[in-house]
Coordinates of C-alpha atoms and ligand atoms in Angstrom, one line a residue:
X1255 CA 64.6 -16.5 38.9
X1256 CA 61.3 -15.8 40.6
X1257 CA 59.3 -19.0 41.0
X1258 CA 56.4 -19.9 39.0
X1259 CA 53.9 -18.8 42.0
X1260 CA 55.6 -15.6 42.3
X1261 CA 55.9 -14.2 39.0
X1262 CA 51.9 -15.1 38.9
X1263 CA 51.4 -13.4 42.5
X1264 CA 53.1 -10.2 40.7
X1265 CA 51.2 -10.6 37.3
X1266 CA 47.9 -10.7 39.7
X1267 CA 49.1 -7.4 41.2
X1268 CA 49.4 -5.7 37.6
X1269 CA 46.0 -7.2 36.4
X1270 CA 44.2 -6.2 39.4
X1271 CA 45.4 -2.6 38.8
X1272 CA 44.3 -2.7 35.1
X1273 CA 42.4 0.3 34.4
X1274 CA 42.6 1.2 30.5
X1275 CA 41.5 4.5 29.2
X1276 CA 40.3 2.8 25.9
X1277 CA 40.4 0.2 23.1
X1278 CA 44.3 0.9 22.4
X1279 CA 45.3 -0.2 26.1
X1280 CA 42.5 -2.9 26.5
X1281 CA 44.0 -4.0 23.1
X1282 CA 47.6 -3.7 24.3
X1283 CA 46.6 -5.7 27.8
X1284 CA 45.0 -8.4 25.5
X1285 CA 47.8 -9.4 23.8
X1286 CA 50.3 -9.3 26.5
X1287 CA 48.2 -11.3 28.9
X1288 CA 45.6 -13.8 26.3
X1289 CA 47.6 -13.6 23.1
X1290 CA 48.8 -16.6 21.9
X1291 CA 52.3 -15.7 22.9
X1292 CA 50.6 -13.8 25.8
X1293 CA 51.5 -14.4 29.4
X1294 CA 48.9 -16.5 30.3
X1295 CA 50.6 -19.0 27.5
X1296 CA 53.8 -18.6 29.0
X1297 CA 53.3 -19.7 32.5
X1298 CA 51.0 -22.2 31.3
X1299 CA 54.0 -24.0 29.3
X1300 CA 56.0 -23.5 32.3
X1301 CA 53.9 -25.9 34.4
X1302 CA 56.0 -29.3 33.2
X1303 CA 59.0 -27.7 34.8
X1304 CA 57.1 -27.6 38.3
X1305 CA 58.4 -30.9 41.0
X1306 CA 55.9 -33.5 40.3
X1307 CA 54.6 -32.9 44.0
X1308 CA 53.1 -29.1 43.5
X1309 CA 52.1 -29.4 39.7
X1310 CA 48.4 -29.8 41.2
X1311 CA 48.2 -26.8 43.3
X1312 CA 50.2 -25.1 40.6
X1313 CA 47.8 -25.8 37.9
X1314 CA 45.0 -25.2 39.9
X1315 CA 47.2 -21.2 40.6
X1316 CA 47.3 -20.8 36.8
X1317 CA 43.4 -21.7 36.1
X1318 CA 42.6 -19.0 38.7
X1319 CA 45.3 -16.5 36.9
X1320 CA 43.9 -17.1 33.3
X1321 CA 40.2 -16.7 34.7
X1322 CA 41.3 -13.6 36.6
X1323 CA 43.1 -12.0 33.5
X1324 CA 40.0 -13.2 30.9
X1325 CA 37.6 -11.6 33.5
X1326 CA 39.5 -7.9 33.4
X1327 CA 39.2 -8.2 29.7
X1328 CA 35.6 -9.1 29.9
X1329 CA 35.3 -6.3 32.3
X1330 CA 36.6 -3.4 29.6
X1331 CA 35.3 -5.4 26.5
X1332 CA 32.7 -2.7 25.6
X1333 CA 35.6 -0.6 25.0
X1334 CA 37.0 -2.1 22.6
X1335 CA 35.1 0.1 19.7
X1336 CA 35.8 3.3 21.1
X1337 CA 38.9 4.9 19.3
X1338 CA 38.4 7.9 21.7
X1339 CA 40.9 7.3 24.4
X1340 CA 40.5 10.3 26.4
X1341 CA 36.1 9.3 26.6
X1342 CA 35.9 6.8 29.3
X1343 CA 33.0 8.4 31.3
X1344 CA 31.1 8.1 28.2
X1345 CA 28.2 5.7 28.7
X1346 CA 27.3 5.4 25.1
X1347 CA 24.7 2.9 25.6
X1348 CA 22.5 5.4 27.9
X1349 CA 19.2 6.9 26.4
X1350 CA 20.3 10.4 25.3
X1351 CA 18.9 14.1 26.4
X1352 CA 15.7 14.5 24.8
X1353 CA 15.6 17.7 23.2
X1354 CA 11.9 19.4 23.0
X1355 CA 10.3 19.4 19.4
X1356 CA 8.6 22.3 18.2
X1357 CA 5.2 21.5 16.8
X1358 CA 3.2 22.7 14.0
X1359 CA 1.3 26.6 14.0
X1360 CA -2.1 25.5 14.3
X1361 CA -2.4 27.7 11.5
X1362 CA -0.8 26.1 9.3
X1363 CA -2.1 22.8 10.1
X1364 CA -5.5 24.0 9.5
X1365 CA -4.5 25.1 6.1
X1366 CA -3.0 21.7 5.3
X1367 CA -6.2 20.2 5.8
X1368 CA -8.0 22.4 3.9
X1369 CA -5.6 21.6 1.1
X1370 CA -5.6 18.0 1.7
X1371 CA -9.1 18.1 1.6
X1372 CA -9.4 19.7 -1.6
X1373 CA -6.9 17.9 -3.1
X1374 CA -8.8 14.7 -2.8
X1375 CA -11.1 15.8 -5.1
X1376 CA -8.8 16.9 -7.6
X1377 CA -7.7 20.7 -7.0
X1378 CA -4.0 21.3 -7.4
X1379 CA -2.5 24.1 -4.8
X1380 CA -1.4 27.5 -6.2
X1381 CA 0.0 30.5 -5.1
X1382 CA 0.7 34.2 -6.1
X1383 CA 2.3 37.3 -4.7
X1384 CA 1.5 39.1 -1.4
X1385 CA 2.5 42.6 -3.1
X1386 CA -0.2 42.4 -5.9
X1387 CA -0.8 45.0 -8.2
X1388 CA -4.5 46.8 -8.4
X1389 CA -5.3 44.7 -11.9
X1390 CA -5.2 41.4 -10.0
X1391 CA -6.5 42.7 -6.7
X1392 CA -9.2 44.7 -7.8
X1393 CA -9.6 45.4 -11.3
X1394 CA -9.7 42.3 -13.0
X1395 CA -12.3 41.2 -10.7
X1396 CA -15.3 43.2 -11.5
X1397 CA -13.7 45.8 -9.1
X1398 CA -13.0 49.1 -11.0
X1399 CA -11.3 51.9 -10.0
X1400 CA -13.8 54.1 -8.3
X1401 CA -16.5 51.2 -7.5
X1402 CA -17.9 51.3 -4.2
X1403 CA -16.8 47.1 -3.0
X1404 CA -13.0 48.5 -2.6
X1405 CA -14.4 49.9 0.2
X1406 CA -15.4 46.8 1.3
X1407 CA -11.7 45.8 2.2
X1408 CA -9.3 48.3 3.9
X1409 CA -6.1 48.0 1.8
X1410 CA -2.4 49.1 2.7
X1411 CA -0.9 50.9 -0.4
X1412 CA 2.8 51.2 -0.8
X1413 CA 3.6 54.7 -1.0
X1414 CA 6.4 54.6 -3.8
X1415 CA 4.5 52.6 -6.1
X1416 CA 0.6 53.9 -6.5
X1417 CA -0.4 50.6 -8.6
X1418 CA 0.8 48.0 -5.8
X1419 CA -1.5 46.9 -2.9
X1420 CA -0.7 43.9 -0.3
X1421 CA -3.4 41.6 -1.3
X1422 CA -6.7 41.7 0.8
X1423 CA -7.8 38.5 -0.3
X1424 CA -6.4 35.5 -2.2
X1425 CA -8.8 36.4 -4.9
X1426 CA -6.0 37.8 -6.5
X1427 CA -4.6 34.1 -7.1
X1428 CA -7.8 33.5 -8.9
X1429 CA -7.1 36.7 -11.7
X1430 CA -3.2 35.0 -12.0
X1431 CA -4.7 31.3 -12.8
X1432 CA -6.8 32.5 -15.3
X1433 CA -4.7 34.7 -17.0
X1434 CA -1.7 31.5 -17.3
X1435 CA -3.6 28.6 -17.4
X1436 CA -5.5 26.7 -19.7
X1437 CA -8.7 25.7 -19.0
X1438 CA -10.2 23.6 -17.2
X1439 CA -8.4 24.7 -13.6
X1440 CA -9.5 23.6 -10.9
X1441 CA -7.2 25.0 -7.6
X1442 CA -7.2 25.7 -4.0
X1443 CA -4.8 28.7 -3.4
X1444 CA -3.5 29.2 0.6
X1445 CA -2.1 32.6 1.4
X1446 CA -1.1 35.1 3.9
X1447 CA -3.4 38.6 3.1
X1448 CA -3.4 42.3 4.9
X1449 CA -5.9 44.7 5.7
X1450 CA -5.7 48.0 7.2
X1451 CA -7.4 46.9 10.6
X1452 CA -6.7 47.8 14.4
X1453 CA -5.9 44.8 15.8
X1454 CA -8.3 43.6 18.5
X1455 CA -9.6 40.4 19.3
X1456 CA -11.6 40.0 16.6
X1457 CA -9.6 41.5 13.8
X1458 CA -5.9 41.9 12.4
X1459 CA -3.8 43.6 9.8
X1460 CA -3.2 40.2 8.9
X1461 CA -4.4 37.3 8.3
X1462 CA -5.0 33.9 6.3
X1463 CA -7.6 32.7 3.3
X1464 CA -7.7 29.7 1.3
X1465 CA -9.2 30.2 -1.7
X1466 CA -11.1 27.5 -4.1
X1467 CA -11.6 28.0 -8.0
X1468 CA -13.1 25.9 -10.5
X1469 CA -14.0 26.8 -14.1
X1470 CA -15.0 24.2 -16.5
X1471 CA -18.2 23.4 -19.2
X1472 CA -21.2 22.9 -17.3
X1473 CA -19.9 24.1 -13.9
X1474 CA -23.5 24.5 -11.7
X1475 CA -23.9 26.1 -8.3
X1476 CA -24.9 22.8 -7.4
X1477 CA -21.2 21.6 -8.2
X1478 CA -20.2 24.6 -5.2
X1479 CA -22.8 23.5 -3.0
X1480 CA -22.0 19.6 -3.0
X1481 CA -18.2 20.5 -3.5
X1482 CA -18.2 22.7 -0.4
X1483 CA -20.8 20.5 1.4
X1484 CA -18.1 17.7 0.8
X1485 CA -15.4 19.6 2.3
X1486 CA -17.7 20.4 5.8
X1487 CA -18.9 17.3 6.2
X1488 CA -14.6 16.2 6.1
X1489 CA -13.7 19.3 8.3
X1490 CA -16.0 19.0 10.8
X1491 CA -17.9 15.7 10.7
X1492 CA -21.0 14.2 9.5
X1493 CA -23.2 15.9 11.6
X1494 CA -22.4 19.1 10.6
X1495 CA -25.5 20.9 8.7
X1496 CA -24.8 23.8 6.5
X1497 CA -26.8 26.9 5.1
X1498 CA -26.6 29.3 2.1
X1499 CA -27.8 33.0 2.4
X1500 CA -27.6 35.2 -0.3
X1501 CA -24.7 37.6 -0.6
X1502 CA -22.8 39.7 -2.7
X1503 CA -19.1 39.9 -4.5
X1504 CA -17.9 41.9 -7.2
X1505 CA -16.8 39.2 -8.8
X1506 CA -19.4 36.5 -8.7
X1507 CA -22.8 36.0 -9.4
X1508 CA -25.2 34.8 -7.5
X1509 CA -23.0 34.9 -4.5
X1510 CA -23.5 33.1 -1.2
X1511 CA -22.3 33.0 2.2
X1512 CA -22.4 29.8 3.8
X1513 CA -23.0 29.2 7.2
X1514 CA -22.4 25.8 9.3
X1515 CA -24.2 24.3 12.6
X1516 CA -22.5 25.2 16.0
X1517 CA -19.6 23.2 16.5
X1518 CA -20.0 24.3 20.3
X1519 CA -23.7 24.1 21.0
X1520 CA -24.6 22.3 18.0
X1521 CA -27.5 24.4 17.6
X1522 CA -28.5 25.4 20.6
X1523 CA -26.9 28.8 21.3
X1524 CA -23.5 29.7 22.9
X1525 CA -20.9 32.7 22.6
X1526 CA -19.3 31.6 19.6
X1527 CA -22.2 31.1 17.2
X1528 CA -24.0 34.8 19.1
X1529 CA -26.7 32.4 19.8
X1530 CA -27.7 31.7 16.6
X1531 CA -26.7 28.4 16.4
X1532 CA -24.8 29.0 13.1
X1533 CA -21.4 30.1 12.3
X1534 CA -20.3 32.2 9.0
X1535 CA -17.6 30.5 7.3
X1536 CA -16.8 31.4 3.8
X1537 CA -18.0 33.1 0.7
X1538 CA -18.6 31.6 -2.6
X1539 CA -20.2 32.1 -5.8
X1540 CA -20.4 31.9 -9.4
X1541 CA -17.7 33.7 -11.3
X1542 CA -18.7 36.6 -12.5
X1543 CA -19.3 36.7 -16.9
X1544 CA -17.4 40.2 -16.3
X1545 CA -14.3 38.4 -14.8
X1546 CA -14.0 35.6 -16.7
X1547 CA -14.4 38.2 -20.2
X1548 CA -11.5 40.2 -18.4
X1549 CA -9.1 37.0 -19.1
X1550 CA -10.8 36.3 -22.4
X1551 CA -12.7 33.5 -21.4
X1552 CA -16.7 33.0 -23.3
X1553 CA -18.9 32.8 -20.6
X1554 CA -21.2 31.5 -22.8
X1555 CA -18.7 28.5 -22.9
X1556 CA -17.3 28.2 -19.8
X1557 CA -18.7 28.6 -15.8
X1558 CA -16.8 28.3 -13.1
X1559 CA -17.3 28.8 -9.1
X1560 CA -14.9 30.6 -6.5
X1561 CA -15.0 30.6 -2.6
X1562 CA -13.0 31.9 0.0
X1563 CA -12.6 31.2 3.3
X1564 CA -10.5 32.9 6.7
X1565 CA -8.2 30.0 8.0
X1566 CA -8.4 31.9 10.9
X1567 CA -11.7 31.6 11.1
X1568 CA -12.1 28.2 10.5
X1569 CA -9.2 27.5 13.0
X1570 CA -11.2 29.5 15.6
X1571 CA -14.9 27.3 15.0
X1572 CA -12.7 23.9 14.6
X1573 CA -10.8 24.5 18.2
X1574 CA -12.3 27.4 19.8
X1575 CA -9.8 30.0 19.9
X1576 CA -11.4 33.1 20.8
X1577 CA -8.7 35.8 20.4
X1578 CA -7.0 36.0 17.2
X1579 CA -4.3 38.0 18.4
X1580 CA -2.8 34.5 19.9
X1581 CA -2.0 33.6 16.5
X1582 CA 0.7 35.8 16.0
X1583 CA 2.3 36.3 19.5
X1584 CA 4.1 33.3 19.7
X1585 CA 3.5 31.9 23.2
X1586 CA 4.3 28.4 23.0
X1587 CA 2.0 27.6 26.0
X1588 CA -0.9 28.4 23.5
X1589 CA 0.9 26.9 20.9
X1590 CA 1.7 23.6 22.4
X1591 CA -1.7 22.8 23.3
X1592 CA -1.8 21.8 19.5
X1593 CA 0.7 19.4 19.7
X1594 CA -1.1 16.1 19.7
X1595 CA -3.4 17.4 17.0
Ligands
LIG1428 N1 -12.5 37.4 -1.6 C1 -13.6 37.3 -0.7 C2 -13.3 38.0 0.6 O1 -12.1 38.2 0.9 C3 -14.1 35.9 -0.5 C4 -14.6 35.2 -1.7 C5 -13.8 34.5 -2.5 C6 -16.0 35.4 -2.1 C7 -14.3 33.9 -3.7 C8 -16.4 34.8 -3.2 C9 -15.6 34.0 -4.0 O2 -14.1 38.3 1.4

């Protein structure tokens, strides 16, 4: 029978060359050494069996044996959740690999402030179908078949189907609210629209509009002017001064185009505003009697304004991006510069 100091000389050995490769062995080592019929119990028992004369220096052996074995333990404890055995490199308590997060389109985070704008003053988002039929695109707004303003948009036809277009303006959202809804609407309608363009730096087969309508009792042009003045003064800050020259649409009347202060030079003259000092950044007006008869609607009764605007565009005087073929050619070194917007 090995002696008392022996067996713990030999138990030192195996603890020392404890090296679990999970929670089952760490468990496995705590109950043979610290359980409460563990080994550490054991010897400690056998100490009243030890000559009077070495009990001390014994005890003293099996203090330094039960530190030693609680200390391996200790060592290995944040095993002890892991059920993976084979997984002891794993450091789960390290930060992990970041992965890099893909950001926004400046696009559309242009449109959703146009939209969020808008929707603070009580316009509800709608949307329609990028292959619209000529009724919606055209006809239905004071556009008929052989008038001269279709000229004013170049439009892509599908060749099987002589009635279909893809939309060259949102406008077309405008004809589909009126005919469905009741009144009073009130809506802000977002959407991708094509026209039969070379692409260059300043133009593109396609691009984006927002488009606003509002038809009520009692609808003014001064409602369009404080409405849009409202959504300028949120876009591009207090400061911003805004001008209305007289235009023309098919399918309103009076119709405007309104213009805003430099957001460059504020004023003064630079590239982007042609030295000017003004930018052109929608059109608007008041819907057209014509349109609103084409959906049944009394213009005697009801008025309503419309305006559209190039998201584009307004991306372009908001952050100064001069090329608008970057929109579309996905290099994420442009588009990562939006990021921390
Ligand atoms: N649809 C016009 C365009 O594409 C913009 C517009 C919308 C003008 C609504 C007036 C009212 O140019």
């Amino acid at each position: 029978m090995p002696s008392l100091q022996e067996q713990i000389q030999a138990y030192e050995q195996e603890i020392n060359a404890f090296n679990p490769a999970g929670a089952a062995e760490l468990e496995q080592y705590r109950i043979r050494f610290l359980g409460a019929k563990g080994i550490v119990k054991t010897l400690g028992a056998e100490i009243k069996n030890v000559p009077a004369e070495g009990r001390k220096e014994a005890g003293m052996q099996l203090n330094g044996f039960k530190q030693l074995a609680e200390a391996r333990y200790q060592e290995f404890a944040h095993m002890s959740g892991d059920t993976n055995d084979s997984n002891t490199d794993t450091d789960i308590s390290m930060p992990g690999t970041p992965l890099p997060i893909g950001t926004r389109h400046p696009l559309r985070m242009v449109e959703n402030e146009i939209v969020s704008i808008f929707e603070r003053i009580g316009f509800s988002v709608a949307t329609g179908p990028e292959i619209e039929d000529d009724w919606h695109n055209f006809t239905s707004l004071n556009m008929p078949e052989h008038h001269t303003a279709r000229d004013m948009q170049d439009t892509f036809y599908v060749s099987q189907q002589p009635d279909w277009v893809l939309r060259t303006h949102t406008s077309s959202v405008q004809a589909r609210i009126l005919e469905t809804q009741p009144l009073p609407v009130r809506v802000i309608c977002p959407g991708r629209v094509y026209r039969n363009e070379t692409i260059s730096a300043r133009a593109h087969c396609f691009f984006h509009q927002c488009e606003g309508l509002y038809v009520d009792k009692n609808v003014s042009f001064a409602d369009l002017k404080q409405t849009l003045y409202y959504f300028v003064t949120e876009m591009f800050g207090p400061d911003t001064k805004v001008r209305f020259r007289p235009s023309y649409f098919p399918f309103t009347e009076p119709s405007a185009e309104m213009d805003i202060s430099c957001t460059v030079c504020g004023g003064s003259g630079c590239s982007l505003c042609k030295h000017t000092g003004w930018v052109e950044i929608l059109g608007c007006g008041m819907v057209h009697p014509n349109m609103l008869r084409n959906f049944g609607i009394d213009p005697d009764v009801y008025t309503g304004f419309a305006f559209g605007m190039g998201v584009e565009r307004i991306t372009q005087v908001k952050y100064q991006v001069n090329d608008l073929r970057l929109y579309s050619q996905n290099d994420v070194r442009f588009l990562r510069q939006f990021q921390k917007l």
